[in-house]
Amino acid sequence: MTEVLEIKRAVKDYRSEVKPTWCPGCGDFAVLNALYKAFVTLNLDPKDVVVVSGIGCSGRLPEFVSTYGMHVVHGRALPTALGVKVANPELTVIAVGGDGDGFAIGGGHVPHAVRRNVDITYIVMDNEVYGLTKGQPSPTTPAGMKAVQNSSSMPKMAPWGIMDTPLNIMGMVLTYGVSFAARGFSGKPNDLSELYVKALTHKGFSFVQAMSPCVTFYDTYQDWKTLVGPMPEGYDSTDRFSAIQLAMTEELFHCGVFVEEDRPTLGDLTRSIAERSKSPSRLAAIQSILESVG
Ligand SMILES: Cc1ncc(C[n+]2csc(CCOP(=O)(O)OP(=O)(O)O)c2C)c(N)n1
Ligand code: SF4
């Protein structure tokens, strides 16, 4: 009998030849490295992985990964990723992007991706700002924040402070009914990587909010280091109401798995309909309808 040897992969097997173009110190480096590490942990074959992004600094991530990848139109990573998964359910499909890409222009896609529970992972690199377009406020920029634009070549975008109330994106996905949601911080890359492993192995739509500071236009790095904390002792990730309460707690960024729920995916449901439609009694019923109409 021929013995099949399992290939053990390392980070170098997932790193592409393209070097990241992010600013030195950008949180996105840790988000990327944590993803390489999660791929190693799961020993994924690069040919079976697709990473899809929209537009933004965060949207560049697929270029730095040696799996299949797509860098699509601003705000359209989710519908593209869903299409890829539906077309080939064998693939591991990951959508990535910024808070602006995902919750401003792309915000209308999130509830429907969650409802359909398609088995993909969505990583939102949340820096509470638009990085690529040089520091405009994003949907997650805190209200009253003034110092968003610090480029000498451009004026401050909101010199009197942001007037809009920020979106609580974790609270949103939890109330939409997401089947898996977690939060991590790029300052704790090993924890982030463990969350990715959980998200990638979850059966259904998984959401990871990766807090990833933009050191150039809105440097929250030091503040967030003191704000992040673990989930409360004895936290129950099957209790969605507690998860929502925790997400609304603004004094601390709790990091860990907020909610985890086992429910059928869109793939499970469509496969079961396909199976049922093949049963002899169904085929006989269809045959008799066809005969009755002539
Ligand atoms: C249809 C369209 N509108 C606007 C833009 C300009 N634009 C490019 S990236 C971006 C926002 C990026 O912010 P975010 O998604 O938070 O990502 P980051 O750069 O911070 O990682 C905007 C408004 C665009 N490329 N296409
Ligand atoms: S502008 Fe901000 S988000 Fe973009 S690469 Fe630089 S630090 Fe990162």
Coordinates of C-alpha atoms and ligand atoms in Angstrom, one line a residue:
M1 CA 0.0 0.0 0.0
T2 CA 1.4 3.5 -0.9
E3 CA 1.8 5.7 2.1
V4 CA 0.6 9.3 1.5
L5 CA 2.9 11.8 3.2
E6 CA 1.3 14.8 4.6
I7 CA 3.0 18.1 3.6
K8 CA 3.8 20.3 6.6
R9 CA 3.8 23.9 5.6
A10 CA 5.6 27.0 7.1
V11 CA 5.0 30.8 6.9
K12 CA 7.2 31.0 3.8
D13 CA 4.7 28.9 1.9
Y14 CA 2.0 31.5 2.3
R15 CA 4.1 34.7 1.9
S16 CA 4.0 36.1 -1.7
E17 CA 6.9 37.7 -3.4
V18 CA 5.2 41.1 -3.1
K19 CA 6.5 43.0 -0.1
P20 CA 3.9 45.0 1.9
T21 CA 3.7 48.6 1.1
W22 CA 2.2 49.7 4.4
C23 CA 3.7 52.5 6.5
P24 CA 6.3 51.2 9.1
G25 CA 4.4 50.3 12.3
C26 CA 1.0 49.9 10.6
G27 CA -1.2 47.4 12.5
D28 CA -1.9 45.6 9.3
F29 CA 1.5 43.9 9.4
A30 CA 0.5 42.0 12.5
V31 CA -3.0 41.2 11.0
L32 CA -1.2 39.7 8.0
N33 CA 1.5 37.8 10.0
A34 CA -1.3 36.4 12.3
L35 CA -3.1 35.1 9.2
Y36 CA 0.1 33.4 7.9
K37 CA 0.4 31.7 11.3
A38 CA -3.2 30.6 11.2
F39 CA -2.7 29.1 7.8
V40 CA 0.3 27.2 9.1
T41 CA -1.7 25.9 12.2
L42 CA -4.4 24.6 9.9
N43 CA -1.8 23.5 7.3
L44 CA -4.0 24.8 4.5
D45 CA -3.0 24.1 0.9
P46 CA -2.5 27.5 -0.7
K47 CA -4.3 26.3 -3.8
D48 CA -7.5 25.8 -1.8
V49 CA -7.6 29.3 -0.3
V50 CA -9.0 32.5 -1.7
V51 CA -8.6 35.9 -0.1
V52 CA -10.8 38.7 -1.4
S53 CA -10.5 42.4 -0.5
G54 CA -12.1 45.7 -1.4
I55 CA -10.2 49.0 -1.6
G56 CA -8.1 50.6 1.2
C57 CA -4.7 50.1 2.7
S58 CA -6.1 46.9 4.3
G59 CA -7.4 45.9 0.9
R60 CA -3.9 45.3 -0.3
L61 CA -3.5 42.2 1.9
P62 CA -4.3 39.6 -0.8
E63 CA -1.2 40.7 -2.8
F64 CA 1.0 39.6 0.1
V65 CA -0.4 36.1 0.4
S66 CA 0.6 33.3 -2.0
T67 CA -2.9 31.8 -2.2
Y68 CA -5.5 32.8 -4.8
G69 CA -6.8 36.3 -4.3
M70 CA -8.9 39.1 -5.7
H71 CA -8.7 42.8 -5.0
V72 CA -12.2 44.0 -6.1
V73 CA -14.2 47.2 -6.2
H74 CA -14.5 49.3 -3.0
G75 CA -17.1 47.8 -0.6
R76 CA -17.7 44.7 -2.7
A77 CA -15.4 42.1 -1.0
L78 CA -18.3 40.3 0.7
P79 CA -20.6 39.6 -2.3
T80 CA -17.5 38.5 -4.4
A81 CA -16.3 36.2 -1.6
L82 CA -19.8 34.7 -1.2
G83 CA -19.9 34.0 -5.0
V84 CA -16.5 32.3 -4.9
K85 CA -17.7 30.0 -2.0
V86 CA -21.0 29.2 -3.6
A87 CA -19.2 28.4 -6.9
N88 CA -16.7 26.1 -5.2
P89 CA -17.7 25.0 -1.6
E90 CA -14.4 23.1 -1.2
L91 CA -12.4 26.4 -1.0
T92 CA -11.5 28.2 2.2
V93 CA -12.7 31.8 1.4
I94 CA -11.7 34.8 3.4
A95 CA -12.9 38.4 2.8
V96 CA -10.7 41.2 4.3
G97 CA -10.9 45.0 4.4
G98 CA -11.2 48.2 6.4
D99 CA -13.9 49.6 8.5
G100 CA -14.7 52.1 5.7
D101 CA -14.8 49.4 3.0
G102 CA -16.9 47.1 5.1
F103 CA -19.3 49.4 7.0
A104 CA -19.6 52.6 4.9
I105 CA -19.8 51.8 1.2
G106 CA -20.0 48.0 1.8
G107 CA -22.3 48.2 4.8
G108 CA -25.4 47.0 3.0
H109 CA -23.8 43.7 2.2
V110 CA -23.0 42.7 5.8
P111 CA -26.4 41.8 7.2
H112 CA -27.3 39.7 4.2
A113 CA -23.9 37.8 4.3
V114 CA -24.7 37.1 8.0
R115 CA -28.3 36.0 7.3
R116 CA -27.2 33.6 4.6
N117 CA -24.6 32.1 6.9
V118 CA -22.3 31.2 4.0
D119 CA -19.2 29.4 5.3
I120 CA -16.7 32.2 4.8
T121 CA -14.5 34.3 7.2
Y122 CA -14.7 38.1 7.2
I123 CA -11.7 40.0 8.8
V124 CA -12.3 43.7 9.2
M125 CA -9.1 45.6 9.9
D126 CA -10.6 48.4 12.1
N127 CA -8.3 51.5 12.4
E128 CA -11.3 53.9 13.0
V129 CA -10.2 56.0 10.0
Y130 CA -9.8 55.9 6.2
G131 CA -6.1 55.2 5.9
L132 CA -5.6 55.0 2.1
T133 CA -7.4 58.3 1.4
K134 CA -5.3 60.0 4.0
G135 CA -7.3 60.2 7.2
Q136 CA -10.9 61.1 6.6
P137 CA -13.3 60.0 9.4
S138 CA -14.7 56.5 8.9
P139 CA -18.0 55.0 10.3
T140 CA -16.1 53.9 13.4
T141 CA -14.2 57.2 14.2
P142 CA -15.2 58.3 17.7
A143 CA -17.5 61.3 17.9
G144 CA -15.8 64.6 18.6
M145 CA -12.5 63.3 17.3
K146 CA -10.5 66.2 15.8
A147 CA -7.0 65.0 15.1
V148 CA -7.9 62.6 12.4
Q149 CA -5.9 64.2 9.6
N150 CA -2.3 64.8 10.4
S151 CA -0.8 64.9 6.9
S152 CA 1.1 68.1 6.3
S153 CA 0.0 68.1 2.7
M154 CA -3.7 68.1 3.5
P155 CA -6.0 70.1 5.8
K156 CA -7.7 68.4 8.7
M157 CA -11.0 66.9 7.4
A158 CA -13.0 67.7 10.6
P159 CA -11.3 70.7 12.3
W160 CA -14.3 71.1 14.7
G161 CA -14.6 67.5 15.5
I162 CA -16.6 64.6 14.0
M163 CA -20.3 65.1 14.6
D164 CA -21.6 61.7 13.7
T165 CA -22.1 58.9 16.2
P166 CA -19.8 56.0 15.4
L167 CA -21.2 52.6 14.4
N168 CA -20.5 49.8 16.9
I169 CA -19.7 47.2 14.3
M170 CA -19.4 44.3 16.8
G171 CA -22.9 45.2 18.2
M172 CA -24.2 45.4 14.6
V173 CA -23.1 41.9 13.5
L174 CA -24.3 40.4 16.8
T175 CA -27.8 41.9 16.4
Y176 CA -27.8 40.8 12.7
G177 CA -27.5 37.2 14.1
V178 CA -23.9 36.3 13.1
S179 CA -23.0 32.7 13.9
F180 CA -19.4 33.5 15.0
A181 CA -17.9 36.8 16.0
A182 CA -14.6 37.6 17.7
R183 CA -12.4 40.6 18.3
G184 CA -8.6 40.7 18.4
F185 CA -5.8 43.4 18.5
S186 CA -2.8 43.7 16.2
G187 CA -0.7 44.4 19.4
K188 CA -1.4 40.8 20.4
P189 CA -0.8 38.9 17.2
N190 CA -0.7 35.4 18.7
D191 CA -4.1 35.8 20.2
L192 CA -5.3 37.2 16.9
S193 CA -4.0 34.2 15.1
E194 CA -5.8 31.8 17.5
L195 CA -9.0 33.7 16.8
Y196 CA -8.5 33.3 13.0
V197 CA -8.1 29.6 13.5
K198 CA -11.4 29.4 15.4
A199 CA -13.1 31.6 12.7
L200 CA -11.7 29.6 9.8
T201 CA -12.8 26.3 11.4
H202 CA -16.3 27.6 12.3
K203 CA -18.9 26.2 10.0
G204 CA -20.8 29.3 8.8
F205 CA -20.2 33.0 8.5
S206 CA -17.4 34.1 10.9
F207 CA -16.6 37.8 11.6
V208 CA -13.3 38.9 13.1
Q209 CA -12.8 42.6 14.1
A210 CA -9.1 43.1 14.1
M211 CA -8.2 46.3 15.9
S212 CA -5.4 47.6 13.7
P213 CA -4.1 51.1 14.3
C214 CA -3.2 53.5 11.4
V215 CA 0.0 55.0 12.8
T216 CA 0.2 57.7 10.1
F217 CA -3.3 59.3 10.2
Y218 CA -4.8 58.3 13.6
D219 CA -2.3 56.7 15.9
T220 CA -4.4 54.9 18.6
Y221 CA -1.7 52.3 19.3
Q222 CA -0.7 53.4 22.8
D223 CA -4.4 54.1 23.9
W224 CA -5.6 50.7 22.6
K225 CA -2.8 48.9 24.4
T226 CA -4.4 50.1 27.7
L227 CA -8.0 49.6 26.5
V228 CA -7.8 46.0 25.3
G229 CA -8.8 43.3 27.8
P230 CA -9.8 39.6 27.8
M231 CA -13.4 38.4 27.9
P232 CA -14.8 38.4 31.4
E233 CA -14.2 35.4 33.6
G234 CA -16.8 32.6 32.9
Y235 CA -18.1 34.4 29.8
D236 CA -20.6 32.2 27.9
S237 CA -20.2 32.6 24.1
T238 CA -23.6 30.9 23.5
D239 CA -25.4 33.8 25.2
R240 CA -26.0 36.5 22.5
F241 CA -27.6 39.0 24.9
S242 CA -24.5 39.0 27.0
A243 CA -22.4 39.4 23.9
I244 CA -24.4 42.4 22.8
Q245 CA -24.1 44.0 26.3
L246 CA -20.3 43.4 26.2
A247 CA -20.0 44.9 22.7
M248 CA -21.8 48.0 23.9
T249 CA -19.2 48.5 26.8
E250 CA -17.1 51.3 25.5
E251 CA -14.6 51.5 28.4
L252 CA -12.8 48.4 27.3
F253 CA -12.2 46.5 24.0
H254 CA -12.9 43.0 25.1
C255 CA -10.9 40.6 23.0
G256 CA -11.9 37.0 22.3
V257 CA -14.9 35.1 20.9
F258 CA -18.1 37.0 21.5
V259 CA -20.5 34.5 20.0
E260 CA -20.4 31.0 18.6
E261 CA -23.5 29.3 17.3
D262 CA -24.0 26.1 15.3
R263 CA -26.6 26.4 12.6
P264 CA -27.0 25.3 9.0
T265 CA -25.1 27.1 6.4
L266 CA -26.5 28.2 3.0
G267 CA -24.5 25.3 1.5
D268 CA -26.1 22.7 3.9
L269 CA -29.6 23.9 3.1
T270 CA -29.1 24.0 -0.7
R271 CA -27.4 20.6 -0.7
S272 CA -30.3 19.1 1.3
I273 CA -32.9 20.6 -1.2
A274 CA -30.8 19.2 -4.1
E275 CA -30.9 15.7 -2.4
R276 CA -34.6 15.9 -1.7
S277 CA -35.4 16.8 -5.2
K278 CA -33.7 13.6 -6.4
S279 CA -35.9 11.2 -4.4
P280 CA -37.9 8.7 -6.5
S281 CA -41.3 10.1 -5.2
R282 CA -40.3 13.7 -6.1
L283 CA -39.2 12.6 -9.6
A284 CA -42.4 10.6 -10.0
A285 CA -44.4 13.7 -8.9
I286 CA -42.5 15.9 -11.4
Q287 CA -43.1 13.3 -14.2
S288 CA -46.8 13.2 -13.5
I289 CA -47.0 17.0 -13.6
L290 CA -45.2 17.1 -16.9
E291 CA -47.5 14.4 -18.3
S292 CA -50.6 16.3 -17.1
V293 CA -49.6 19.4 -19.1
G294 CA -49.1 17.5 -22.3
Ligands
LIG1 C1 -16.4 53.9 -5.3 C2 -15.3 54.4 -4.5 N1 -15.5 55.5 -3.7 C3 -14.4 56.0 -3.0 C4 -13.2 55.5 -3.2 C5 -12.0 56.1 -2.4 N2 -11.5 55.3 -1.3 C6 -10.5 54.4 -1.5 S1 -10.2 53.5 -0.1 C7 -11.3 54.4 0.8 C8 -11.6 54.1 2.3 C9 -10.5 53.3 2.9 O1 -10.8 53.2 4.3 P1 -10.9 51.8 5.0 O2 -11.8 50.9 4.3 O3 -11.2 52.1 6.4 O4 -9.5 51.2 4.8 P2 -8.0 51.6 5.3 O5 -7.4 52.3 4.1 O6 -8.1 52.4 6.5 O7 -7.4 50.3 5.6 C10 -12.0 55.3 0.0 C11 -13.1 56.2 0.4 C12 -13.0 54.4 -4.1 N3 -11.8 53.9 -4.3 N4 -14.0 53.9 -4.7
SF4_2 S1 -1.9 55.1 6.0 FE1 -2.4 54.1 8.0 S2 -3.6 52.2 7.4 FE2 -2.5 53.0 5.6 S3 -0.6 51.8 5.6 FE3 -0.2 53.8 6.6 S4 -0.5 53.3 8.8 FE4 -1.4 51.7 7.7

